PDB file of C-alpha atoms and ligand atoms in Angstrom:
ATOM      1  CA  MET A   1     115.379 228.385 121.397  1.00 72.00           C
ATOM      2  CA  LYS A   2     117.733 225.204 120.718  1.00 90.00           C
ATOM      3  CA  GLN A   3     115.631 224.481 117.814  1.00 95.00           C
ATOM      4  CA  LEU A   4     115.831 228.198 116.466  1.00 97.00           C
ATOM      5  CA  ASP A   5     119.587 228.175 116.785  1.00 98.00           C
ATOM      6  CA  GLU A   6     120.077 224.918 115.176  1.00 98.00           C
ATOM      7  CA  LYS A   7     117.980 225.608 112.249  1.00 98.00           C
ATOM      8  CA  ALA A   8     120.160 228.893 111.857  1.00 98.00           C
ATOM      9  CA  ALA A   9     123.261 226.817 112.192  1.00 98.00           C
ATOM     10  CA  ARG A  10     121.936 224.513 109.534  1.00 98.00           C
ATOM     11  CA  TYR A  11     121.381 227.046 106.971  1.00 98.00           C
ATOM     12  CA  ILE A  12     124.865 228.205 107.503  1.00 98.00           C
ATOM     13  CA  VAL A  13     126.242 224.684 107.218  1.00 98.00           C
ATOM     14  CA  ASP A  14     124.467 224.232 103.940  1.00 98.00           C
ATOM     15  CA  VAL A  15     126.074 227.483 102.400  1.00 98.00           C
ATOM     16  CA  ILE A  16     129.344 226.306 103.759  1.00 98.00           C
ATOM     17  CA  SER A  17     128.843 222.880 102.114  1.00 97.00           C
ATOM     18  CA  ALA A  18     127.547 224.140  98.913  1.00 98.00           C
ATOM     19  CA  ASN A  19     130.215 226.927  98.217  1.00 97.00           C
ATOM     20  CA  GLU A  20     133.959 226.096  97.437  1.00 97.00           C
ATOM     21  CA  ARG A  21     135.011 229.169  98.865  1.00 97.00           C
ATOM     22  CA  PRO A  22     132.037 230.406 101.382  1.00 98.00           C
ATOM     23  CA  VAL A  23     131.838 233.984 102.456  1.00 98.00           C
ATOM     24  CA  LEU A  24     129.835 234.406 105.760  1.00 98.00           C
ATOM     25  CA  GLY A  25     128.878 237.837 107.361  1.00 98.00           C
ATOM     26  CA  LEU A  26     128.740 237.474 111.054  1.00 98.00           C
ATOM     27  CA  ALA A  27     127.183 239.552 113.967  1.00 98.00           C
ATOM     28  CA  THR A  28     127.921 239.735 117.689  1.00 97.00           C
ATOM     29  CA  GLY A  29     125.610 240.500 120.628  1.00 94.00           C
ATOM     30  CA  SER A  30     123.284 237.778 122.460  1.00 95.00           C
ATOM     31  CA  THR A  31     121.170 236.849 119.563  1.00 97.00           C
ATOM     32  CA  PRO A  32     123.848 234.656 117.684  1.00 98.00           C
ATOM     33  CA  LEU A  33     125.485 233.023 120.765  1.00 98.00           C
ATOM     34  CA  GLY A  34     123.367 229.878 120.480  1.00 98.00           C
ATOM     35  CA  VAL A  35     123.880 229.770 116.547  1.00 98.00           C
ATOM     36  CA  TYR A  36     127.472 230.061 117.211  1.00 98.00           C
ATOM     37  CA  SER A  37     127.561 227.236 119.838  1.00 98.00           C
ATOM     38  CA  SER A  38     125.491 225.166 117.270  1.00 98.00           C
ATOM     39  CA  LEU A  39     127.993 225.568 114.577  1.00 98.00           C
ATOM     40  CA  ILE A  40     130.680 224.435 117.047  1.00 98.00           C
ATOM     41  CA  THR A  41     128.888 221.305 117.716  1.00 98.00           C
ATOM     42  CA  ALA A  42     128.287 220.632 113.988  1.00 98.00           C
ATOM     43  CA  TYR A  43     132.194 221.190 113.442  1.00 98.00           C
ATOM     44  CA  GLN A  44     132.922 218.768 116.412  1.00 98.00           C
ATOM     45  CA  GLN A  45     130.530 216.212 114.845  1.00 98.00           C
ATOM     46  CA  GLY A  46     132.548 216.385 111.678  1.00 98.00           C
ATOM     47  CA  GLN A  47     129.555 217.844 109.824  1.00 97.00           C
ATOM     48  CA  VAL A  48     131.256 221.014 108.579  1.00 98.00           C
ATOM     49  CA  SER A  49     134.793 222.429 108.258  1.00 98.00           C
ATOM     50  CA  PHE A  50     135.553 226.286 108.134  1.00 98.00           C
ATOM     51  CA  LYS A  51     138.964 225.782 106.452  1.00 98.00           C
ATOM     52  CA  GLN A  52     137.826 227.250 103.194  1.00 98.00           C
ATOM     53  CA  THR A  53     135.532 229.816 104.850  1.00 98.00           C
ATOM     54  CA  THR A  54     136.232 233.816 104.809  1.00 98.00           C
ATOM     55  CA  THR A  55     134.345 235.731 107.356  1.00 98.00           C
ATOM     56  CA  PHE A  56     133.294 239.433 107.631  1.00 98.00           C
ATOM     57  CA  ASN A  57     132.083 240.941 110.778  1.00 98.00           C
ATOM     58  CA  LEU A  58     129.378 243.796 110.772  1.00 98.00           C
ATOM     59  CA  ASP A  59     131.133 245.993 113.242  1.00 98.00           C
ATOM     60  CA  GLU A  60     133.691 247.035 115.971  1.00 97.00           C
ATOM     61  CA  TYR A  61     134.287 249.492 118.635  1.00 96.00           C
ATOM     62  CA  VAL A  62     136.980 252.105 117.879  1.00 97.00           C
ATOM     63  CA  GLY A  63     139.733 252.455 120.312  1.00 95.00           C
ATOM     64  CA  LEU A  64     139.565 248.802 121.691  1.00 94.00           C
ATOM     65  CA  PRO A  65     142.187 246.276 121.082  1.00 94.00           C
ATOM     66  CA  SER A  66     141.373 242.801 119.929  1.00 95.00           C
ATOM     67  CA  SER A  67     142.506 241.630 123.227  1.00 95.00           C
ATOM     68  CA  HIS A  68     139.900 243.938 125.123  1.00 94.00           C
ATOM     69  CA  GLU A  69     137.003 241.755 126.676  1.00 94.00           C
ATOM     70  CA  GLN A  70     134.377 244.000 125.036  1.00 94.00           C
ATOM     71  CA  SER A  71     135.987 243.920 121.717  1.00 96.00           C
ATOM     72  CA  TYR A  72     133.919 242.195 118.949  1.00 97.00           C
ATOM     73  CA  ALA A  73     137.193 240.425 118.115  1.00 98.00           C
ATOM     74  CA  HIS A  74     137.279 239.035 121.439  1.00 98.00           C
ATOM     75  CA  TYR A  75     133.795 238.020 121.258  1.00 97.00           C
ATOM     76  CA  MET A  76     134.170 236.155 117.935  1.00 98.00           C
ATOM     77  CA  GLN A  77     137.504 234.257 119.086  1.00 98.00           C
ATOM     78  CA  LYS A  78     135.597 233.409 122.340  1.00 98.00           C
ATOM     79  CA  HIS A  79     132.511 232.200 120.940  1.00 98.00           C
ATOM     80  CA  LEU A  80     133.062 230.724 117.568  1.00 98.00           C
ATOM     81  CA  PHE A  81     136.730 231.068 116.146  1.00 98.00           C
ATOM     82  CA  GLU A  82     138.749 229.408 118.797  1.00 98.00           C
ATOM     83  CA  HIS A  83     136.601 226.253 118.631  1.00 98.00           C
ATOM     84  CA  VAL A  84     136.736 225.614 114.826  1.00 98.00           C
ATOM     85  CA  ASP A  85     139.328 225.263 112.121  1.00 98.00           C
ATOM     86  CA  MET A  86     139.095 229.118 110.681  1.00 98.00           C
ATOM     87  CA  GLU A  87     142.036 230.049 109.013  1.00 98.00           C
ATOM     88  CA  PRO A  88     143.178 233.261 110.975  1.00 97.00           C
ATOM     89  CA  ASN A  89     143.783 235.417 107.870  1.00 97.00           C
ATOM     90  CA  ALA A  90     140.437 234.651 106.414  1.00 98.00           C
ATOM     91  CA  ILE A  91     138.743 236.409 109.434  1.00 98.00           C
ATOM     92  CA  HIS A  92     137.844 239.944 109.128  1.00 98.00           C
ATOM     93  CA  ILE A  93     136.856 242.444 111.477  1.00 98.00           C
ATOM     94  CA  PRO A  94     137.286 245.948 111.281  1.00 98.00           C
ATOM     95  CA  ASN A  95     140.268 247.032 113.291  1.00 98.00           C
ATOM     96  CA  GLY A  96     139.249 249.484 115.964  1.00 96.00           C
ATOM     97  CA  MET A  97     142.762 250.442 116.764  1.00 97.00           C
ATOM     98  CA  ASN A  98     143.908 251.814 113.256  1.00 97.00           C
ATOM     99  CA  ALA A  99     144.808 255.438 114.052  1.00 96.00           C
ATOM    100  CA  ASP A 100     142.879 256.413 110.935  1.00 97.00           C
ATOM    101  CA  PRO A 101     139.241 254.923 111.191  1.00 97.00           C
ATOM    102  CA  GLN A 102     138.116 256.270 107.882  1.00 97.00           C
ATOM    103  CA  GLN A 103     141.294 254.758 106.363  1.00 98.00           C
ATOM    104  CA  GLU A 104     140.096 251.360 108.164  1.00 98.00           C
ATOM    105  CA  CYS A 105     136.904 251.743 106.484  1.00 98.00           C
ATOM    106  CA  ASN A 106     138.243 252.206 103.252  1.00 98.00           C
ATOM    107  CA  LEU A 107     140.386 249.091 103.690  1.00 98.00           C
ATOM    108  CA  TYR A 108     137.328 247.082 104.866  1.00 98.00           C
ATOM    109  CA  ASP A 109     135.567 247.852 101.716  1.00 98.00           C
ATOM    110  CA  LYS A 110     138.504 246.778  99.499  1.00 98.00           C
ATOM    111  CA  GLN A 111     138.610 243.531 101.332  1.00 98.00           C
ATOM    112  CA  LEU A 112     134.822 243.074 100.955  1.00 98.00           C
ATOM    113  CA  GLU A 113     135.035 243.790  97.235  1.00 97.00           C
ATOM    114  CA  LYS A 114     137.912 241.177  96.672  1.00 97.00           C
ATOM    115  CA  ALA A 115     135.934 238.572  98.444  1.00 97.00           C
ATOM    116  CA  GLY A 116     133.116 238.816  96.147  1.00 96.00           C
ATOM    117  CA  ARG A 117     129.498 238.688  97.747  1.00 97.00           C
ATOM    118  CA  ILE A 118     128.780 237.561 101.112  1.00 98.00           C
ATOM    119  CA  ASP A 119     126.980 234.198 100.768  1.00 98.00           C
ATOM    120  CA  ILE A 120     124.962 234.529 103.892  1.00 98.00           C
ATOM    121  CA  GLN A 121     124.868 237.565 106.371  1.00 98.00           C
ATOM    122  CA  ILE A 122     123.586 236.858 109.853  1.00 98.00           C
ATOM    123  CA  LEU A 123     121.987 239.715 111.291  1.00 98.00           C
ATOM    124  CA  GLY A 124     120.445 240.691 114.769  1.00 98.00           C
ATOM    125  CA  LEU A 125     117.983 243.463 115.284  1.00 97.00           C
ATOM    126  CA  GLY A 126     118.426 246.327 117.612  1.00 94.00           C
ATOM    127  CA  HIS A 127     115.462 247.662 119.535  1.00 93.00           C
ATOM    128  CA  ASN A 128     115.164 250.739 117.343  1.00 93.00           C
ATOM    129  CA  GLY A 129     115.547 248.700 114.078  1.00 96.00           C
ATOM    130  CA  HIS A 130     119.220 249.185 113.714  1.00 95.00           C
ATOM    131  CA  ILE A 131     121.179 246.569 111.924  1.00 97.00           C
ATOM    132  CA  GLY A 132     124.981 246.472 112.561  1.00 97.00           C
ATOM    133  CA  PHE A 133     125.499 249.879 113.789  1.00 95.00           C
ATOM    134  CA  ASN A 134     123.485 251.418 111.330  1.00 96.00           C
ATOM    135  CA  GLU A 135     121.039 253.631 113.472  1.00 94.00           C
ATOM    136  CA  PRO A 136     117.774 255.290 112.290  1.00 95.00           C
ATOM    137  CA  ASP A 137     118.535 258.449 110.522  1.00 96.00           C
ATOM    138  CA  GLN A 138     117.017 260.402 107.733  1.00 97.00           C
ATOM    139  CA  ALA A 139     119.843 258.876 105.285  1.00 97.00           C
ATOM    140  CA  LEU A 140     121.843 255.850 105.532  1.00 98.00           C
ATOM    141  CA  ILE A 141     125.429 255.065 104.215  1.00 98.00           C
ATOM    142  CA  ARG A 142     125.861 252.512 101.986  1.00 98.00           C
ATOM    143  CA  ASN A 143     129.736 251.744 102.557  1.00 98.00           C
ATOM    144  CA  THR A 144     131.663 250.811 105.670  1.00 98.00           C
ATOM    145  CA  HIS A 145     131.920 253.981 107.865  1.00 98.00           C
ATOM    146  CA  VAL A 146     132.689 255.430 111.375  1.00 98.00           C
ATOM    147  CA  VAL A 147     129.334 256.130 113.451  1.00 97.00           C
ATOM    148  CA  GLU A 148     129.319 258.259 116.542  1.00 95.00           C
ATOM    149  CA  LEU A 149     127.512 256.266 119.313  1.00 90.00           C
ATOM    150  CA  SER A 150     124.592 257.839 121.045  1.00 83.00           C
ATOM    151  CA  GLU A 151     124.597 258.739 124.344  1.00 85.00           C
ATOM    152  CA  THR A 152     122.041 256.187 125.595  1.00 79.00           C
ATOM    153  CA  THR A 153     124.222 253.647 123.738  1.00 80.00           C
ATOM    154  CA  ILE A 154     127.274 254.822 125.803  1.00 85.00           C
ATOM    155  CA  ALA A 155     125.326 254.789 128.883  1.00 85.00           C
ATOM    156  CA  ALA A 156     124.097 251.496 128.334  1.00 78.00           C
ATOM    157  CA  ASN A 157     127.759 250.133 127.549  1.00 82.00           C
ATOM    158  CA  ALA A 158     129.060 251.623 130.697  1.00 85.00           C
ATOM    159  CA  ARG A 159     128.275 248.734 132.873  1.00 88.00           C
ATOM    160  CA  PHE A 160     130.742 246.410 130.828  1.00 86.00           C
ATOM    161  CA  PHE A 161     133.767 249.043 131.741  1.00 88.00           C
ATOM    162  CA  THR A 162     135.583 250.032 134.648  1.00 88.00           C
ATOM    163  CA  SER A 163     135.268 253.800 133.960  1.00 84.00           C
ATOM    164  CA  ARG A 164     132.636 255.532 131.814  1.00 83.00           C
ATOM    165  CA  ASP A 165     135.722 257.332 129.932  1.00 85.00           C
ATOM    166  CA  GLU A 166     136.729 253.761 128.738  1.00 86.00           C
ATOM    167  CA  VAL A 167     133.365 253.289 126.860  1.00 90.00           C
ATOM    168  CA  PRO A 168     134.244 253.682 123.362  1.00 95.00           C
ATOM    169  CA  LYS A 169     132.393 256.711 121.546  1.00 95.00           C
ATOM    170  CA  GLN A 170     132.756 255.377 118.197  1.00 96.00           C
ATOM    171  CA  ALA A 171     132.295 252.360 116.043  1.00 97.00           C
ATOM    172  CA  ILE A 172     132.997 251.101 112.480  1.00 98.00           C
ATOM    173  CA  THR A 173     130.113 249.376 110.629  1.00 98.00           C
ATOM    174  CA  MET A 174     129.529 247.873 107.401  1.00 98.00           C
ATOM    175  CA  GLY A 175     127.094 250.023 105.748  1.00 98.00           C
ATOM    176  CA  ILE A 176     123.609 249.220 104.530  1.00 98.00           C
ATOM    177  CA  GLY A 177     124.631 248.701 100.879  1.00 98.00           C
ATOM    178  CA  SER A 178     127.225 246.065 101.993  1.00 97.00           C
ATOM    179  CA  ILE A 179     124.627 244.300 104.004  1.00 98.00           C
ATOM    180  CA  LEU A 180     122.024 244.341 101.120  1.00 98.00           C
ATOM    181  CA  HIS A 181     124.731 243.105  98.496  1.00 98.00           C
ATOM    182  CA  ALA A 182     124.806 239.820 100.356  1.00 98.00           C
ATOM    183  CA  LYS A 183     123.278 236.669  98.511  1.00 98.00           C
ATOM    184  CA  GLN A 184     121.244 235.817 101.265  1.00 98.00           C
ATOM    185  CA  ILE A 185     120.589 237.257 104.769  1.00 98.00           C
ATOM    186  CA  LEU A 186     119.566 235.427 107.972  1.00 98.00           C
ATOM    187  CA  LEU A 187     117.974 237.829 110.444  1.00 98.00           C
ATOM    188  CA  ILE A 188     117.524 236.317 113.788  1.00 98.00           C
ATOM    189  CA  VAL A 189     115.291 237.742 116.297  1.00 98.00           C
ATOM    190  CA  LYS A 190     114.512 236.592 119.937  1.00 98.00           C
ATOM    191  CA  GLY A 191     112.524 237.814 122.699  1.00 97.00           C
ATOM    192  CA  GLU A 192     108.747 239.500 123.186  1.00 97.00           C
ATOM    193  CA  ASP A 193     110.629 242.895 123.665  1.00 97.00           C
ATOM    194  CA  LYS A 194     111.654 243.022 120.167  1.00 97.00           C
ATOM    195  CA  ALA A 195     107.951 241.864 118.977  1.00 98.00           C
ATOM    196  CA  HIS A 196     107.159 245.524 118.142  1.00 98.00           C
ATOM    197  CA  ILE A 197     110.264 246.205 116.103  1.00 97.00           C
ATOM    198  CA  VAL A 198     110.060 242.958 114.206  1.00 98.00           C
ATOM    199  CA  HIS A 199     106.380 243.895 113.164  1.00 98.00           C
ATOM    200  CA  LYS A 200     107.406 247.593 112.106  1.00 98.00           C
ATOM    201  CA  SER A 201     110.673 246.332 110.389  1.00 98.00           C
ATOM    202  CA  LEU A 202     108.919 243.481 108.349  1.00 98.00           C
ATOM    203  CA  CYS A 203     105.307 244.766 107.797  1.00 97.00           C
ATOM    204  CA  GLY A 204     105.538 248.514 108.049  1.00 97.00           C
ATOM    205  CA  PRO A 205     106.650 251.069 105.528  1.00 98.00           C
ATOM    206  CA  ILE A 206     110.106 250.876 104.245  1.00 98.00           C
ATOM    207  CA  THR A 207     111.936 253.591 105.679  1.00 98.00           C
ATOM    208  CA  THR A 208     115.686 254.644 106.825  1.00 98.00           C
ATOM    209  CA  GLN A 209     114.061 255.587 110.231  1.00 98.00           C
ATOM    210  CA  ILE A 210     113.799 251.812 110.675  1.00 97.00           C
ATOM    211  CA  PRO A 211     116.994 250.542 108.987  1.00 98.00           C
ATOM    212  CA  ALA A 212     115.794 246.906 109.197  1.00 98.00           C
ATOM    213  CA  SER A 213     112.757 247.703 107.006  1.00 98.00           C
ATOM    214  CA  LEU A 214     115.062 247.852 103.874  1.00 98.00           C
ATOM    215  CA  LEU A 215     115.425 244.340 104.258  1.00 98.00           C
ATOM    216  CA  GLN A 216     111.854 243.839 102.973  1.00 98.00           C
ATOM    217  CA  THR A 217     113.408 244.641  99.359  1.00 98.00           C
ATOM    218  CA  HIS A 218     115.935 241.605  99.677  1.00 98.00           C
ATOM    219  CA  PRO A 219     115.044 238.585  97.561  1.00 98.00           C
ATOM    220  CA  GLY A 220     117.073 236.495 100.037  1.00 98.00           C
ATOM    221  CA  LEU A 221     115.806 237.202 103.191  1.00 98.00           C
ATOM    222  CA  ILE A 222     115.482 234.407 105.774  1.00 98.00           C
ATOM    223  CA  VAL A 223     113.946 235.311 109.075  1.00 98.00           C
ATOM    224  CA  LEU A 224     114.100 233.257 111.995  1.00 98.00           C
ATOM    225  CA  LEU A 225     111.811 234.269 114.953  1.00 98.00           C
ATOM    226  CA  ASP A 226     111.212 232.798 118.421  1.00 97.00           C
ATOM    227  CA  ARG A 227     107.749 232.832 119.644  1.00 97.00           C
ATOM    228  CA  GLY A 228     107.923 236.080 121.510  1.00 97.00           C
ATOM    229  CA  ALA A 229     109.741 238.098 118.607  1.00 98.00           C
ATOM    230  CA  ALA A 230     107.009 236.784 116.254  1.00 98.00           C
ATOM    231  CA  LYS A 231     103.930 237.465 118.549  1.00 97.00           C
ATOM    232  CA  ASN A 232     102.591 240.748 116.641  1.00 97.00           C
ATOM    233  CA  LEU A 233     102.751 238.803 113.309  1.00 96.00           C
ATOM    234  CA  ASN A 234      99.672 237.259 111.956  1.00 82.00           C
ATOM    235  CA  LEU A 235     101.191 233.887 110.819  1.00 73.00           C
TER     236      LEU A 235
HETATM  237  C1  F6R B   1     126.229 243.198 116.534  1.00 59.99           C
HETATM  238  C2  F6R B   1     125.299 244.115 115.775  1.00 59.99           C
HETATM  239  C3  F6R B   1     123.887 244.700 116.293  1.00 59.99           C
HETATM  240  C4  F6R B   1     123.237 243.580 117.205  1.00 59.99           C
HETATM  241  C5  F6R B   1     121.820 244.050 117.719  1.00 59.99           C
HETATM  242  C6  F6R B   1     121.107 243.334 118.487  1.00 59.99           C
HETATM  243  O1  F6R B   1     127.394 242.890 115.550  1.00 59.99           O
HETATM  244  O2  F6R B   1     125.778 244.582 114.838  1.00 59.99           O
HETATM  245  O3  F6R B   1     123.298 245.299 115.296  1.00 59.99           O
HETATM  246  O4  F6R B   1     122.960 242.670 116.070  1.00 59.99           O
HETATM  247  O5  F6R B   1     122.225 245.400 118.416  1.00 59.99           O
HETATM  248  O6  F6R B   1     121.655 242.888 119.682  1.00 59.99           O
HETATM  249  P1  F6R B   1     121.535 241.749 120.628  1.00 59.99           P
HETATM  250  O7  F6R B   1     121.626 240.511 119.795  1.00 59.99           O
HETATM  251  O8  F6R B   1     122.425 241.604 121.778  1.00 59.99           O
HETATM  252  O9  F6R B   1     120.054 241.934 120.893  1.00 59.99           O
END
């Protein structure tokens, strides 16, 4: 696992080193934790500086302040930003506290546009093939948008909150168009429980019912899998 995390971190360090003003697309969740920890080590060893780097996170819950332990803003501070030399104003995460979430989406798209193309977008993969909060559907949305979380997601998240009422019902996510607009995409998947969806996403038909299957169309897709996640592929 450490090998995979270090390899992913190496791709990111290389992108940072090769660009004067690198733009990174970041994900949260359990998958990139080891990658962020490898990036912190690389920074501490003087292999990389984040001073000129701009970041855009994929998503954030609506209604959670950045100080809330379950917010993605809090996650990013804890697992990466507070350990490296990022400029605070170069960090972009949708503001889940904007009273007008749609306005927040428009603002995020403007910020993305201003920054130019994301040089490398890190992605994890949901069990149902979601990327960001782009869930399986008959159609997918191109730009940043508000999503209603499914009852299953709300129920699964409830364990992290003191009461069920506190669990966010909505999130803001970058759209599929913005994800696919990145110059490179680094899809990282770990665990045998995702072997099935890895196979469907990478080898099955391209369908909005498996949002990650659209990644097959991206010329700059890099896939990093552990043995478990790669189990159903004929490698
Ligand atoms: C996180 C995100 C999600 C996760 C996915 C996998 O910002 O957008 O799409 O990447 O749910 O989550 P983990 O890594 O926890 O299995």
